[in-house]
Short mmCIF file of C-alpha atoms in Angstrom, two decimals:
data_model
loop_
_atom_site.label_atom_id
_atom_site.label_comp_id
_atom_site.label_asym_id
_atom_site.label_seq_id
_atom_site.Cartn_x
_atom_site.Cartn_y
_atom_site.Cartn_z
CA UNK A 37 -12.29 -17.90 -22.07
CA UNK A 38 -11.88 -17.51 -18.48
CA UNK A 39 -14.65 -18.57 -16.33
CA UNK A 40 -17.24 -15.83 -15.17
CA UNK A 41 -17.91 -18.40 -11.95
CA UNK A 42 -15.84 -18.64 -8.99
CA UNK A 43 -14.37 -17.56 -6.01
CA UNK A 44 -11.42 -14.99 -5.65
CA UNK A 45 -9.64 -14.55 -1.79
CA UNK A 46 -7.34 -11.51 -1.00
CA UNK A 47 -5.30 -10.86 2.20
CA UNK A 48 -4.73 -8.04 3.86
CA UNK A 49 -2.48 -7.48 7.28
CA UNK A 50 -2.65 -4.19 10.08
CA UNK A 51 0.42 -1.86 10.71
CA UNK A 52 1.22 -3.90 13.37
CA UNK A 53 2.39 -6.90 11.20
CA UNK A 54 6.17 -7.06 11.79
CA UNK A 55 6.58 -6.04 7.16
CA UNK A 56 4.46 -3.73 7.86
CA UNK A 57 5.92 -1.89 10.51
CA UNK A 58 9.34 -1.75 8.59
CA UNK A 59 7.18 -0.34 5.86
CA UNK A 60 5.89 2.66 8.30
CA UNK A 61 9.87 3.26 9.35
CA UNK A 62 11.16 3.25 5.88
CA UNK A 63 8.66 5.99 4.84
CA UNK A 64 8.87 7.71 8.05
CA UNK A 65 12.49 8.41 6.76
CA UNK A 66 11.54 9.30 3.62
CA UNK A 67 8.85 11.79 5.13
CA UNK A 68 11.41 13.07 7.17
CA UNK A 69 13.84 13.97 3.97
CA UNK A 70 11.42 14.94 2.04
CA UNK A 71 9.79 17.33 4.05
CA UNK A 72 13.86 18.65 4.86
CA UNK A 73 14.32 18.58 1.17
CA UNK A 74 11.50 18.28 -1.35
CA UNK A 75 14.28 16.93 -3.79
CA UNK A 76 16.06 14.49 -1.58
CA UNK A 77 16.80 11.29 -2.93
CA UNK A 78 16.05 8.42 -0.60
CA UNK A 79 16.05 4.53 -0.32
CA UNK A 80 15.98 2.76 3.09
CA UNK A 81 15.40 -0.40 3.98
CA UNK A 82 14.10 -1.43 7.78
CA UNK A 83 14.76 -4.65 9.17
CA UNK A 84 12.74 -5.39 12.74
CA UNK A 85 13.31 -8.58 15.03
CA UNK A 86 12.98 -8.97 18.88
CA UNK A 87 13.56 -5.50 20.53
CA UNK A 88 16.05 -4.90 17.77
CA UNK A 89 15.16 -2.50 14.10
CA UNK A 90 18.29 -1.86 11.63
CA UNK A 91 17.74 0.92 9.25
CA UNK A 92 20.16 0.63 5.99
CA UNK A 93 19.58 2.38 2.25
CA UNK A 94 21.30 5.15 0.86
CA UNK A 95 19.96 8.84 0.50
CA UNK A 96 21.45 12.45 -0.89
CA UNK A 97 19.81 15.45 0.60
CA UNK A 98 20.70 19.31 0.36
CA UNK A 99 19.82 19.53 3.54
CA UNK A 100 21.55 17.33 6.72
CA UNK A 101 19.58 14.62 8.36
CA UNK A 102 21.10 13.30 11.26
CA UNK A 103 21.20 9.26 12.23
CA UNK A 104 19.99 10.56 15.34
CA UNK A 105 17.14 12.31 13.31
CA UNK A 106 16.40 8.98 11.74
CA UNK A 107 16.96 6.51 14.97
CA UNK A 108 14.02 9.07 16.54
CA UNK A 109 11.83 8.94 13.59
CA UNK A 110 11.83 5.45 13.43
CA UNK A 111 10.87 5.18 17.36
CA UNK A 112 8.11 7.58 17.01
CA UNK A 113 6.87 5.42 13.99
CA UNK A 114 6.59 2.37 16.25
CA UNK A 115 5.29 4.42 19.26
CA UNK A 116 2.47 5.48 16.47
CA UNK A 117 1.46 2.02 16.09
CA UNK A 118 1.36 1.37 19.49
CA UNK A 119 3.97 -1.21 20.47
CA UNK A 120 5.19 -1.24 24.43
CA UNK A 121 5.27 -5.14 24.89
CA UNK A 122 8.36 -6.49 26.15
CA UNK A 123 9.67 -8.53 23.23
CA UNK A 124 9.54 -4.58 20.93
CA UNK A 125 9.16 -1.81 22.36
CA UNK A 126 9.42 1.92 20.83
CA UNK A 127 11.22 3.10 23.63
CA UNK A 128 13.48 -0.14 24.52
CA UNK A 129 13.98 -1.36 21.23
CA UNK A 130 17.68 -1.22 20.35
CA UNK A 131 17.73 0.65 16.50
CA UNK A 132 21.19 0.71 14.29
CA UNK A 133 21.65 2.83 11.38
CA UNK A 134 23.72 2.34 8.31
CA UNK A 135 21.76 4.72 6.00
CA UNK A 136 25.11 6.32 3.87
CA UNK A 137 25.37 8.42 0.64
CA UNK A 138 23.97 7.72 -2.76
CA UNK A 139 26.05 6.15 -4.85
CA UNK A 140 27.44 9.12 -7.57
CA UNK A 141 27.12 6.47 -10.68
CA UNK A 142 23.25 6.29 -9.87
CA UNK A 143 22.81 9.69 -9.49
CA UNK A 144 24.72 10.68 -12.93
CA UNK A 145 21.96 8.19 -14.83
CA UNK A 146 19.22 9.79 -12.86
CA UNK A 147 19.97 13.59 -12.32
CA UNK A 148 18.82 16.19 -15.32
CA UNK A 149 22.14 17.40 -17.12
CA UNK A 150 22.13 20.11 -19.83
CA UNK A 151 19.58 18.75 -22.65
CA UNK A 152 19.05 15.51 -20.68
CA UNK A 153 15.73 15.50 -18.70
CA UNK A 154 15.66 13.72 -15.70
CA UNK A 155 15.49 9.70 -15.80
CA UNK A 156 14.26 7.19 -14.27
CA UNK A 157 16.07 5.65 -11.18
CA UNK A 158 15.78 2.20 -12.58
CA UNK A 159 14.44 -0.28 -14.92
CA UNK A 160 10.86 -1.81 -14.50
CA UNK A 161 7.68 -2.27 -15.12
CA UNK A 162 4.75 -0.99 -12.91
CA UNK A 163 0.95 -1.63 -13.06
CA UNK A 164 -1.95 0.27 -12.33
CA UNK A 165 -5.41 -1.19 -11.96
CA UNK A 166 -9.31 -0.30 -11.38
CA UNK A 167 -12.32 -1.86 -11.20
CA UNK A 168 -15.99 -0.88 -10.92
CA UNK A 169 -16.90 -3.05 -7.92
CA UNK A 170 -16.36 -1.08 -4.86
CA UNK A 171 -16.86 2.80 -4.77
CA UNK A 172 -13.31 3.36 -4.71
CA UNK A 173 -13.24 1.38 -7.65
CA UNK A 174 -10.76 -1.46 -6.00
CA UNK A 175 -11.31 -4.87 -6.23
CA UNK A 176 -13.83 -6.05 -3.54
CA UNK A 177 -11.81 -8.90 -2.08
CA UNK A 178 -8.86 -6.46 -0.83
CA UNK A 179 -10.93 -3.35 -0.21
CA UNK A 180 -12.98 -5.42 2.15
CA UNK A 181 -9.94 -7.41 3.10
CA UNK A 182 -7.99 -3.93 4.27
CA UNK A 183 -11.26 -2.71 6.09
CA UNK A 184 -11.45 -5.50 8.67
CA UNK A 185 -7.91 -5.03 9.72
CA UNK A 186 -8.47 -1.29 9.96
CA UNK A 187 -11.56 -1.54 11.71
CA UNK A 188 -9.33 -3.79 14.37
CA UNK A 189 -6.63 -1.18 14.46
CA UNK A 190 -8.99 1.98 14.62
CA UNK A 191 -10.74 0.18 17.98
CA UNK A 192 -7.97 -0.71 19.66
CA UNK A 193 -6.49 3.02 19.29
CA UNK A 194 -9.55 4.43 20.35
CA UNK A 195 -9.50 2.36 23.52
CA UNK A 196 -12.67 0.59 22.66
CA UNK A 197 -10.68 -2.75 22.32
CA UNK A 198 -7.74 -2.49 24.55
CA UNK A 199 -8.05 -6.60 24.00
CA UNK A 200 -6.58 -6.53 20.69
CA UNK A 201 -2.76 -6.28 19.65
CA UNK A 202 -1.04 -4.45 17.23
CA UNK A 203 -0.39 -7.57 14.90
CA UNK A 204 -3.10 -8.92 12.61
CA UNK A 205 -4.40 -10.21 9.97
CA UNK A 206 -7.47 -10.65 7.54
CA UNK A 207 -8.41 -13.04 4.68
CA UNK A 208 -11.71 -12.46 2.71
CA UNK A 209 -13.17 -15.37 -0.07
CA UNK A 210 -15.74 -13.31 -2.57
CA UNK A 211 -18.08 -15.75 -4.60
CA UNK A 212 -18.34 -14.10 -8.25
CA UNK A 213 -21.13 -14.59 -10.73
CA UNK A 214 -21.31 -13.37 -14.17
CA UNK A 215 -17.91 -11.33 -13.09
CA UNK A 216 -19.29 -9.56 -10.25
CA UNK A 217 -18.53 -10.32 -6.00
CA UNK A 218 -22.08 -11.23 -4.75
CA UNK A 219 -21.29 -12.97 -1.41
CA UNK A 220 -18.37 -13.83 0.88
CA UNK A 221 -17.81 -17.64 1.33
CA UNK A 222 -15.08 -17.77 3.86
CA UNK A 223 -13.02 -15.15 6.03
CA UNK A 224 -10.04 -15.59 8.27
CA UNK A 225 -8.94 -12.84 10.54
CA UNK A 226 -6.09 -13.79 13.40
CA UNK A 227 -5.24 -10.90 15.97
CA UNK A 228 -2.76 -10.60 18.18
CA UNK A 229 -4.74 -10.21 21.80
CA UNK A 230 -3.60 -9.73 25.41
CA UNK A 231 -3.04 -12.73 27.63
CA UNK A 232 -5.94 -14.86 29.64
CA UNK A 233 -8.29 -14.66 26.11
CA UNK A 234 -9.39 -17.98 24.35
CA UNK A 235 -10.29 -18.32 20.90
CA UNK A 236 -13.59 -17.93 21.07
CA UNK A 237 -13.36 -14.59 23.54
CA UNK A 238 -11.47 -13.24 20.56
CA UNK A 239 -13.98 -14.64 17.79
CA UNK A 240 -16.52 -12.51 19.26
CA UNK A 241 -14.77 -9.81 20.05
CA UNK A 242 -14.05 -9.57 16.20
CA UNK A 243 -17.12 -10.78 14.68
CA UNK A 244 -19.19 -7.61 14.96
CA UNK A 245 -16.28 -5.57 12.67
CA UNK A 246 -16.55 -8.34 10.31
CA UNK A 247 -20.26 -7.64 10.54
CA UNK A 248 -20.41 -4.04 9.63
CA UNK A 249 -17.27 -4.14 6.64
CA UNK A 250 -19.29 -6.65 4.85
CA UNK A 251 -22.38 -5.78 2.71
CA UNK A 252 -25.75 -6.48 4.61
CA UNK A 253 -26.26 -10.50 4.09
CA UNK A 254 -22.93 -11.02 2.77
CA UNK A 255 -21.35 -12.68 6.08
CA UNK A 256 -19.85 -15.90 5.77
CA UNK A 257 -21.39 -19.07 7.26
CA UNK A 258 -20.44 -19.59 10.55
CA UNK A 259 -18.35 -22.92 9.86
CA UNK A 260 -16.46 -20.64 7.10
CA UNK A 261 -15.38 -17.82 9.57
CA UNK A 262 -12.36 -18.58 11.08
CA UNK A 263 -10.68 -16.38 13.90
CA UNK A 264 -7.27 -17.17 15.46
CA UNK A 265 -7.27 -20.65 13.60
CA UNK A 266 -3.96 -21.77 15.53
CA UNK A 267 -5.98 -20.68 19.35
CA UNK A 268 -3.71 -17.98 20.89
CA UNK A 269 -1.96 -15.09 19.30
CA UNK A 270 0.02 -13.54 22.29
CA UNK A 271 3.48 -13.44 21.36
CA UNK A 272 2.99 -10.95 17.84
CA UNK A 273 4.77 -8.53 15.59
CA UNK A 274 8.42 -8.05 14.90
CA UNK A 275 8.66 -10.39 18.04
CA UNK A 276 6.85 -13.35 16.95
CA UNK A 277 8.25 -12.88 13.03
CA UNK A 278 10.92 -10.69 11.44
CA UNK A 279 9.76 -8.34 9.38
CA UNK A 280 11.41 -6.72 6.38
CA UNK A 281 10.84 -3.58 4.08
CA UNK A 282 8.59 -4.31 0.92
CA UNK A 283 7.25 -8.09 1.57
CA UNK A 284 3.80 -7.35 1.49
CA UNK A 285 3.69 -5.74 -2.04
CA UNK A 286 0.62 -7.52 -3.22
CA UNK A 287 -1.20 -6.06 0.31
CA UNK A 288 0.33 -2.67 -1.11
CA UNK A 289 -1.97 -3.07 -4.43
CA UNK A 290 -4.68 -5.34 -5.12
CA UNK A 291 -4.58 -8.15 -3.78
CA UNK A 292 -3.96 -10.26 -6.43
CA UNK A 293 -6.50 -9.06 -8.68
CA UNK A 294 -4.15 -7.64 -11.39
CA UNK A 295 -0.65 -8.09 -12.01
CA UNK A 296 2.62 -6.25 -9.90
CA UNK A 297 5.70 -5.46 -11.42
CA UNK A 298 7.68 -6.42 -8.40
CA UNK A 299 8.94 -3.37 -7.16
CA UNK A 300 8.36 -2.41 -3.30
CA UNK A 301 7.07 1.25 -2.74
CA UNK A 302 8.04 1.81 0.82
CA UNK A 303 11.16 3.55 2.23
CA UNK A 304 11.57 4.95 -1.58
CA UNK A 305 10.92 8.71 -2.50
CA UNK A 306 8.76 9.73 -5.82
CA UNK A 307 12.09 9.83 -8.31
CA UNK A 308 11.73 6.23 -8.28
CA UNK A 309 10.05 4.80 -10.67
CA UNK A 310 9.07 1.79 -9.03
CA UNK A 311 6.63 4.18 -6.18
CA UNK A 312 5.77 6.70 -8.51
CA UNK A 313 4.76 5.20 -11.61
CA UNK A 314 2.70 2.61 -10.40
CA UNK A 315 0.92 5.52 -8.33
CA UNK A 316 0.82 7.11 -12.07
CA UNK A 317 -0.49 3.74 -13.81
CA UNK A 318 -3.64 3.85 -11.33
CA UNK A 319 -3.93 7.43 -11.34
CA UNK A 320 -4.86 6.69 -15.18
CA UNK A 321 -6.89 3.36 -14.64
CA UNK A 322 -9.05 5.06 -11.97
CA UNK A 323 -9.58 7.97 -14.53
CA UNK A 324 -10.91 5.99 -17.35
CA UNK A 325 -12.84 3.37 -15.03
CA UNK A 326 -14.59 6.63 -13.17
CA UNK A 327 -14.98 8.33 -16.73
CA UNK A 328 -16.73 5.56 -17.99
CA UNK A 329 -15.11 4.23 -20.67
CA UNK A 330 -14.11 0.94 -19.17
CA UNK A 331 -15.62 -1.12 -16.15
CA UNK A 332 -11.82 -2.74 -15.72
CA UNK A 333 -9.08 -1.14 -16.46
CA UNK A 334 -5.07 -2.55 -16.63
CA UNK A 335 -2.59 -0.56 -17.24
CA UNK A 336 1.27 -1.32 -17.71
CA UNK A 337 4.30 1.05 -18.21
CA UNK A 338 7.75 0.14 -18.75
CA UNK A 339 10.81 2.18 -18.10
CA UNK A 340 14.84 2.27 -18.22
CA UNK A 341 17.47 3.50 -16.08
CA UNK A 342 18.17 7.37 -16.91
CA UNK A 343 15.58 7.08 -19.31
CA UNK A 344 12.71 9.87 -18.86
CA UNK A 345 9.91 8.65 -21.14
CA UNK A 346 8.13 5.17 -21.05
CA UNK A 347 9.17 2.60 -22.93
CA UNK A 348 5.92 0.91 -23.40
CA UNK A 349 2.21 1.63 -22.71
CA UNK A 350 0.00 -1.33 -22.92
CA UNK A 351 -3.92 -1.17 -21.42
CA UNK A 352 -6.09 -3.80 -21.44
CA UNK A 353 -9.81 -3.33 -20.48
CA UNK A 354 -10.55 -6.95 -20.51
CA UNK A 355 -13.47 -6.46 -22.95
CA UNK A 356 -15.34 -3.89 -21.02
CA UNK A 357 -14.03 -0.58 -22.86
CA UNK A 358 -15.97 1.53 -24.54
CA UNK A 359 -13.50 2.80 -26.83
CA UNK A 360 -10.53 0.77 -28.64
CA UNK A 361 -7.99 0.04 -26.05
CA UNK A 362 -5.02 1.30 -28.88
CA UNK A 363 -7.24 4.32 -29.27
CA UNK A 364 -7.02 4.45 -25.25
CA UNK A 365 -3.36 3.72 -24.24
CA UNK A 366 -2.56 6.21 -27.31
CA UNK A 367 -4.27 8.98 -25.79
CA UNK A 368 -2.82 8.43 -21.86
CA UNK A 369 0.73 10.26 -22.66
CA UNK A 370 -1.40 12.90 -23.95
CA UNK A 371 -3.29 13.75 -20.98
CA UNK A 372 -0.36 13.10 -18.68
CA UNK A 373 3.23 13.53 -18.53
CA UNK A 374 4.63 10.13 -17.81
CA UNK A 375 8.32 11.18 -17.27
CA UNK A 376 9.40 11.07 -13.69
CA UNK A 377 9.23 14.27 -13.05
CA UNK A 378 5.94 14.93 -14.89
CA UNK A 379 4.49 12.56 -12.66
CA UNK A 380 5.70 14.03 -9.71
CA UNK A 381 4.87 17.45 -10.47
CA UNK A 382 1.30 16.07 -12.06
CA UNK A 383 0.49 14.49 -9.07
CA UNK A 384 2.37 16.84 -6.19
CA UNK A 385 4.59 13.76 -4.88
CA UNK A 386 7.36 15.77 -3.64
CA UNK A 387 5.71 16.00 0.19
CA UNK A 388 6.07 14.72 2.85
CA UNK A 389 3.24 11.99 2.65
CA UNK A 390 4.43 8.24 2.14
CA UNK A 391 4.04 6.89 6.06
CA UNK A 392 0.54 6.81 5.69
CA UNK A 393 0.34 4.87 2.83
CA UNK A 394 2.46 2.07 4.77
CA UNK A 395 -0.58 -0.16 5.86
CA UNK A 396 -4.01 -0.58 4.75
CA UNK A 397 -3.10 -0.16 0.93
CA UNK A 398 -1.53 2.83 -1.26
CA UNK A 399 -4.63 2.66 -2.92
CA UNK A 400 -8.28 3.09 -2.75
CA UNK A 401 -8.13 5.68 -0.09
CA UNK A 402 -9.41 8.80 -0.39
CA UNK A 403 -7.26 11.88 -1.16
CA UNK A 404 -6.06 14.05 1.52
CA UNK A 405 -5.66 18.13 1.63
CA UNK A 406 -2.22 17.66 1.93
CA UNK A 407 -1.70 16.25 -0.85
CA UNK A 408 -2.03 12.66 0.41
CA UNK A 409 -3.37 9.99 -1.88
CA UNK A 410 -3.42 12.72 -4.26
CA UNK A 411 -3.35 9.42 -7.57
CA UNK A 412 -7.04 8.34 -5.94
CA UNK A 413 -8.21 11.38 -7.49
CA UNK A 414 -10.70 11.24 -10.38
CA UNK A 415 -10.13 14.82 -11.92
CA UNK A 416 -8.72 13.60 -15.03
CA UNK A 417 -12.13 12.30 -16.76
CA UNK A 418 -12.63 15.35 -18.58
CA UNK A 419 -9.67 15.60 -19.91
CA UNK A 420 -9.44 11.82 -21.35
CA UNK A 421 -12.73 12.20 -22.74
CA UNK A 422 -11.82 15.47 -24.88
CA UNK A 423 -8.65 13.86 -25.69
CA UNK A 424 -10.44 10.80 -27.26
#
């Protein structure tokens, strides 16, 4: 029996983290096909280094998108994020794109044909996960984790910090008791800053976001909260580190809390299984942990190349279900089409919506107008409850 004692860290890193700014290009392109053509098929991959990004992936669209189209989107992405420091630079940066056609064998496994519904655009597994302690029902190590670094990011757009970089990151140590956070024993946060700072200019500047993300009495002890542990943090982003397309995929989720299938979600539009079902897989957990019939919910599905349905449905509520958890996974195809495109059309993925989700987490964030974030959404209690 796993212990119900001891402590649990999660990471989290800004959108100016060299990953995660190749995650923000990659689904800046697929924004851009997407909202060209709602059924465009996209997979790019951004690679960023010193003044230098390479877009590459392949992508079918009824409608033309230029490489010129995608060289600017990708520049505006980086403007967004705010970097004009000599070593990258939205405007300087040199950007090369090999983005070419979908390959025609994929597309015949994937693509609806006479009686054949549409499959899925590869094999995997995805997982979906919730968990009663934070509102958003996300694991309190991440959520907590993701609002430090946004906190950062939010003050130095607003002009209040002009100090801090675009590059950072946070770490966050929970103490659990009985299976539930009640205190933080250690957090790390290291941000990039301008020069003629020390370390302890830039402890202080951070401490009071720290502060007001964690609960009231949970902050560390001092000799547990560490800020810029190596002492300066000038030299940042994609020109301190190369930074690749989907390397941060337990940032993306939770943090470590539950498992990940392994797939990336960025630079990928909803047809693939490996974005959309795993949105799908938490869509469902969040349902049945906000319906209440589970404090912790794990969900797993399990798919095939130019397969539509699931292969396998397996939920596990770790003991805390209120119903059997057979009775449970039985009833989740029920309530939801889990075929590509039932997902998408279920949960309106066929928008342009995906470079927003690139930092700070696809998940416990609250659901847009637009469509945005539209798996956060709790509106399927009723119907699991009438189902079961």
């Amino acid at each position: 029996m796993a212990s119900s004692t001891y402590l649990f860290t999660s990471e989290s890193v800004s959108e100016g983290h060299p990953d995660k700014v190749s995650d923000r290009v990659s689904d800046a392109i697929v924004d851009l096909f997407i909202g060209r053509d709602p059924q465009a098929r996209v997979a790019v991959e951004t690679l960023t280094t010193t003044n230098r990004v390479v877009l590459a992936g392949e992508v079918r669209s009824a409608e033309d998108v230029s490489k010129a189209e995608m060289i600017s989107a990708a520049r505006d992405a980086i403007k967004e994020i705010g970097y004009e420091q000599d070593g990258f630079h939205w405007q300087k940066a040199d950007i090369d794109c090999y983005v070419h056609e979908q390959s025609a064998h994929i597309a015949m496994g994937v693509d609806a044909a006479g009686n054949k519904d549409e499959g899925a655009g590869d094999q995997g597994i995805m997982f979906g996960y919730a968990v009663d302690e934070t509102p958003e029902l996300m694991p309190a190590p991440i959520a907590y984790a993701h609002r430090i670094v946004k906190a950062l990011a939010d003050a130095r757009h607003a002009g209040i910090r002009k100090e801090f970089g675009p590059d950072a990151k946070s770490q966050v140590t929970l103490r659990y008791e009985n299976g539930r956070p009640v205190g933080t024993t250690s957090v790390v946060v290291s941000s990039q800053h301008e020069e003629g700072l020390n370390q302890d200019d830039i402890k202080e500047l951070v401490r009071p976001y720290v502060e007001e993300v964690l609960p009231e009495g949970w902050m560390c002890p001092e000799e547990q909260f560490y800020v810029n542990p190596t002492g300066m943090f000038v030299i940042g982003g994609p020109d301190g580190d190369a930074g690749l397309t989907g390397r941060k995929i337990i940032v993306d989720t939770y943090g470590g809390a539950a498992p990940h299938g392994g797939g990336a979600f960025s630079g990928k539009d909803p047809t693939k299984v490996d974005r959309s079902a795993a949105y799908a897989a938490r869509y469902l957990a969040k349902n049945v942990v906000a319906a209440g019939l589970a404090r912790r919910c794990l969900i797993q599905l399990a798919y095939a190349i130019g397969v539509s349905h699931p292969l396998s449905i397996y939920l596990d509520t770790f003991g805390t279900g209120e119903v059997p958890e057979d009775k449970l996974a039985d009833v989740l195809p029920r309530v939801m089409n889990l075929t590509p495109r039932g997902i998408r059309e279920h949960l309106a993925l066929n928008r342009p919506i995906y470079k927003r989700t690139a930092a700070y987490g696809h998940f416990g964030r609250a659901p847009d107008e637009d469509g945005g974030f539209s798996w956060e959404k709790t509106d399927l209690q009723s119907a699991l409850k009438g189902a079961i």
